[in-house]
C-alpha positions as a printed Julia matrix, in Angstrom:
325×3 Matrix{Float64}:
 61.74  26.9   41.98
 65.53  28.17  41.51
 65.5   28.64  38.23
 68.98  28.88  35.87
 71.22  32.57  34.95
 71.16  31.18  31.77
 68.0   31.04  30.96
 66.02  33.6   32.97
 68.5   36.52  31.22
 67.54  34.94  28.22
 64.13  35.71  29.21
 64.63  38.88  30.7
 66.54  39.84  27.25
 63.08  38.65  25.1
 60.36  39.49  27.35
 59.36  43.54  26.01
 59.49  41.51  21.97
 57.51  39.04  23.21
 55.06  41.66  25.21
 54.69  42.89  22.0
 54.75  39.79  19.78
 50.74  39.54  22.27
 49.44  43.06  21.82
 49.87  42.83  18.86
 48.58  39.34  18.57
 45.33  40.91  20.63
 44.84  43.55  18.19
 44.12  40.8   15.52
 42.19  38.69  17.14
 40.4   40.68  19.52
 38.57  42.09  17.3
 37.71  39.69  14.83
 36.11  37.52  18.14
 34.09  40.44  18.98
 32.7   40.5   15.4
 31.65  37.14  15.57
 30.89  36.76  19.11
 33.27  33.9   20.35
 35.51  34.17  23.41
 39.48  35.2   23.28
 42.06  34.64  25.94
 45.87  34.81  25.15
 48.63  34.51  27.24
 52.9   34.49  27.59
 54.58  32.05  28.13
 56.54  32.56  32.18
 59.74  32.08  32.85
 59.29  28.67  35.5
 57.73  26.81  32.2
 60.39  27.86  29.62
 62.61  26.42  32.74
 60.98  23.31  33.11
 60.92  23.55  28.84
 63.74  23.13  28.4
 65.19  21.13  32.24
 63.34  17.88  30.7
 64.51  18.84  26.75
 60.99  19.21  25.61
 62.84  21.77  23.87
 67.21  22.03  22.58
 66.91  26.26  21.66
 64.62  28.95  21.91
 63.84  28.63  18.23
 62.03  25.72  19.27
 59.94  26.48  21.47
 56.21  27.11  19.43
 53.71  28.4   22.31
 56.14  31.39  23.65
 53.0   33.28  23.14
 50.13  31.61  22.89
 45.91  32.66  22.36
 42.73  30.63  22.06
 39.26  31.48  20.37
 36.27  29.79  21.61
 33.92  28.65  19.05
 30.28  27.55  19.89
 30.81  24.34  17.98
 33.0   22.32  14.91
 31.35  23.76  12.47
 32.46  26.81  13.33
 36.28  26.05  13.05
 36.76  25.66   9.55
 35.87  29.62   9.26
 38.38  31.08  11.55
 41.47  28.55  10.95
 40.75  30.75   7.53
 40.64  34.16   9.28
 44.27  33.12  10.94
 45.77  31.28   7.07
 44.39  35.16   6.0
 46.28  37.0    8.65
 49.62  35.07   9.92
 52.46  33.85   8.07
 51.22  29.74   9.31
 53.58  27.27   9.92
 51.93  24.37  11.29
 49.19  23.13  11.73
 47.31  20.84  14.38
 44.17  19.02  14.42
 42.99  16.01  15.27
 43.79  13.83  12.28
 47.37  15.12  12.54
 47.9   12.18  14.76
 47.26   8.72  15.16
 45.09   7.85  18.45
 44.58   5.27  20.47
 40.69   4.44  20.26
 40.25   3.91  23.85
 41.73   7.63  24.86
 40.83  10.49  25.17
 43.16  13.68  26.3
 43.53  17.07  24.78
 43.75  17.79  21.42
 41.96  20.43  20.23
 43.33  22.11  17.18
 46.65  24.06  16.54
 47.56  27.35  14.9
 51.47  27.77  14.85
 52.02  31.3   13.35
 54.09  34.35  12.45
 52.91  37.16  12.64
 52.8   39.44   9.34
 54.28  43.38   9.42
 54.41  46.07   6.3
 57.82  47.22   8.58
 60.98  45.75   7.98
 62.74  45.96  11.22
 59.02  45.28  12.84
 58.71  41.78  10.82
 62.58  40.97  11.63
 60.71  40.74  15.74
 58.13  39.06  14.17
 60.31  36.44  12.67
 62.3   35.41  15.49
 59.47  33.5   18.01
 56.27  31.78  16.42
 52.91  31.99  18.15
 50.24  29.15  19.34
 46.59  29.68  17.99
 44.33  27.03  19.77
 40.94  26.99  18.8
 38.51  25.15  20.77
 34.87  24.37  21.29
 32.94  26.42  24.46
 31.71  22.47  25.58
 36.3   21.55  24.95
 37.73  25.0   27.15
 34.91  24.14  29.53
 36.95  20.4   30.04
 40.22  22.16  29.65
 39.78  24.65  32.58
 37.87  22.61  35.12
 40.18  19.77  34.4
 43.53  21.92  34.1
 44.48  22.21  37.24
 43.49  18.13  38.3
 46.01  16.59  36.67
 47.93  19.13  34.68
 49.45  21.37  36.79
 48.67  19.72  40.29
 51.3   18.56  43.64
 49.79  14.74  43.21
 49.08  12.12  41.04
 45.76   9.65  41.63
 44.93   6.98  38.48
 41.35   7.66  39.63
 41.03  11.65  38.6
 43.33  10.84  35.15
 40.29   8.23  34.7
 37.66  11.09  35.55
 39.18  13.83  33.78
 39.45  10.93  30.1
 35.83  10.35  31.16
 34.73  13.5   30.99
 36.54  14.46  27.85
 34.41  11.22  26.18
 31.1   12.85  27.17
 32.62  16.33  26.03
 33.71  14.87  22.72
 30.14  13.17  22.08
 28.15  16.58  23.15
 30.52  17.73  20.58
 29.51  15.81  17.81
 25.21  15.87  19.07
 25.93  19.6   18.77
 26.93  18.99  15.37
 24.89  16.23  14.12
 21.52  17.9   15.72
 20.1   18.29  12.54
 19.81  14.7   11.7
 20.48  13.25  15.24
 16.48  14.53  15.79
 15.44  12.67  13.15
 15.45   9.76  15.17
 13.92  11.46  18.36
 10.22  10.57  18.99
  8.51  13.78  19.25
  5.8   13.6   21.49
  3.67  16.96  20.88
  3.07  19.85  23.5
  1.27  22.55  22.98
  3.19  24.85  24.06
  5.95  23.97  21.31
  2.71  24.07  18.76
  2.3   27.04  19.35
  5.36  28.65  19.18
  6.27  27.31  16.12
  2.39  28.67  14.63
  3.85  31.79  15.83
  6.94  31.44  13.86
  5.39  30.21  10.9
  3.02  32.01  10.29
  4.96  35.4   11.56
  7.02  34.4    8.37
  4.46  34.13   6.1
  3.19  37.83   6.7
  7.17  39.17   6.36
  7.36  36.41   3.14
  4.02  38.02   1.4
  4.85  41.55   2.35
  2.19  42.63   4.95
  4.76  43.21   7.68
  7.43  45.04   6.44
 11.04  43.91   6.43
 12.23  46.75   9.19
  9.99  44.48  11.11
 11.54  41.12  11.07
 12.53  40.23  14.67
 16.08  40.08  15.5
 15.21  35.94  16.97
 12.25  34.33  15.38
 12.49  31.65  18.28
 12.8   34.53  21.09
 10.04  36.63  19.11
  7.59  33.45  19.33
  7.91  32.92  23.5
  7.32  36.57  24.32
  3.93  36.09  22.17
  2.48  33.13  23.52
  3.29  34.23  27.18
  1.05  37.18  25.92
 -1.73  34.98  24.65
 -1.52  32.74  27.25
 -2.86  36.32  29.18
 -5.74  36.63  26.6
 -8.72  37.01  27.49
 -9.85  33.54  25.63
 -7.4   31.47  26.89
 -8.51  30.51  30.51
 -7.04  26.83  30.54
 -2.59  26.98  29.49
 -3.48  23.75  27.09
 -7.01  24.33  25.13
 -5.62  23.51  22.1
 -9.06  25.52  20.22
 -8.17  28.5   21.44
 -4.5   28.42  20.81
 -5.96  28.45  16.77
 -8.66  31.2   17.7
 -5.52  33.25  18.29
 -3.31  32.29  16.09
 -6.37  34.18  13.38
 -6.6   36.35  15.16
 -2.85  36.82  15.15
 -2.4   36.99  11.68
 -6.27  38.58  10.47
 -4.62  42.04  13.09
 -1.67  42.56  11.74
 -2.85  42.15   8.28
 -5.54  44.54   8.44
 -2.57  47.4    9.35
 -1.79  46.36   5.15
 -1.34  49.66   3.94
 -0.69  51.48   6.76
  1.91  49.21   9.18
  3.12  51.51  12.53
  6.65  52.21  11.78
  7.4   54.24  14.92
  7.14  51.04  17.63
  8.09  47.08  16.98
  6.4   44.98  16.26
  6.06  43.33  19.6
  4.56  47.38  20.76
  2.15  46.18  17.13
  0.75  43.06  18.5
  0.11  44.11  22.24
 -2.2   47.17  20.72
 -3.91  44.67  19.34
 -4.21  42.86  22.28
 -5.12  45.78  24.27
 -7.44  47.35  21.41
 -9.21  43.93  20.77
 -9.86  43.88  24.64
 -8.01  40.41  24.74
 -5.77  40.48  27.56
 -7.11  38.92  30.74
 -8.29  41.94  33.6
 -5.94  39.97  36.05
 -2.77  39.63  33.37
  0.69  39.43  36.3
  2.52  41.51  33.1
  3.77  44.6   32.45
  3.95  46.03  29.8
  6.49  49.67  28.2
  3.36  51.49  27.6
  5.24  54.57  24.95
  3.15  57.49  23.66
  3.83  56.34  19.88
  2.15  53.22  21.02
 -0.55  55.27  23.29
 -1.05  57.44  19.5
 -1.67  54.72  17.89
 -3.96  52.49  20.75
 -5.36  54.93  22.2
 -6.9   52.05  24.56
 -3.06  51.66  25.94
 -3.35  54.12  28.11
 -5.78  53.04  30.56
 -3.33  50.22  30.94
 -1.85  50.34  34.9
  0.84  47.24  34.9
  3.37  49.7   32.66
  7.19  49.31  33.24
  8.49  53.23  33.16
 11.93  54.98  32.28
């Protein structure tokens, strides 16, 4: 692509400043995104894109270009968007915010409409602030689904060597699906009420594990230090233990599940006042199973048996299938 010399010259002059702004932008947002488990990416607009904007009269001066430096913050769902925007407002001089309510949209149209914040960076140094004031940066806030749609379809229609009605139609349909999925996610708590539960022993059992564990935590039978990081994951792990119990010969024997839940609760209660603090809650439950001969002899699971566990639950030394650290 041929670029006008005037554009080349000007771009070469400002490029070092754009690199500085891009780096400073990353320094602010990367740490924030990392601490909140948000994905993040940034870019500096290239010479050819800038040239195209001028040639097509989308901008009439360099000052009007609002995305020479741009970045994207990817959040799990739309509920996270307000807190991200609040953070942006606290760290940048916000020039404008364009979201889904900022413009009219034909209800039959489905296209890119992620929230965009146009900002200028802040600095306590006057010289640096002078540079910052010259350039506006664009910060997009997308949901994970919206980002996936954008990345997957961008080369198909927006930057492609061909124009096809069929492809544009497909991309719009995909956007409609993404929009619906995002709405389902943020409305899940209400929508689930309209789903008829058919029940499933595994799910019911995991719910019982979580319910019992919460009760034991509330009653301080289980010390707060032992609270699992993720109760749903913990219930899955304990459930797998129970499936390998000598009391459970059939996967769907509800009566045996009830007995195992009672064993789980009563065994942990028996430790009240002398609750082990040198091993995890899962290891304690495993130790109780082993010590009370509750595991099948042909169990396919392998276990981490630590020295601390052996001292608390001596029978754990007899386990053959162990993980070697």
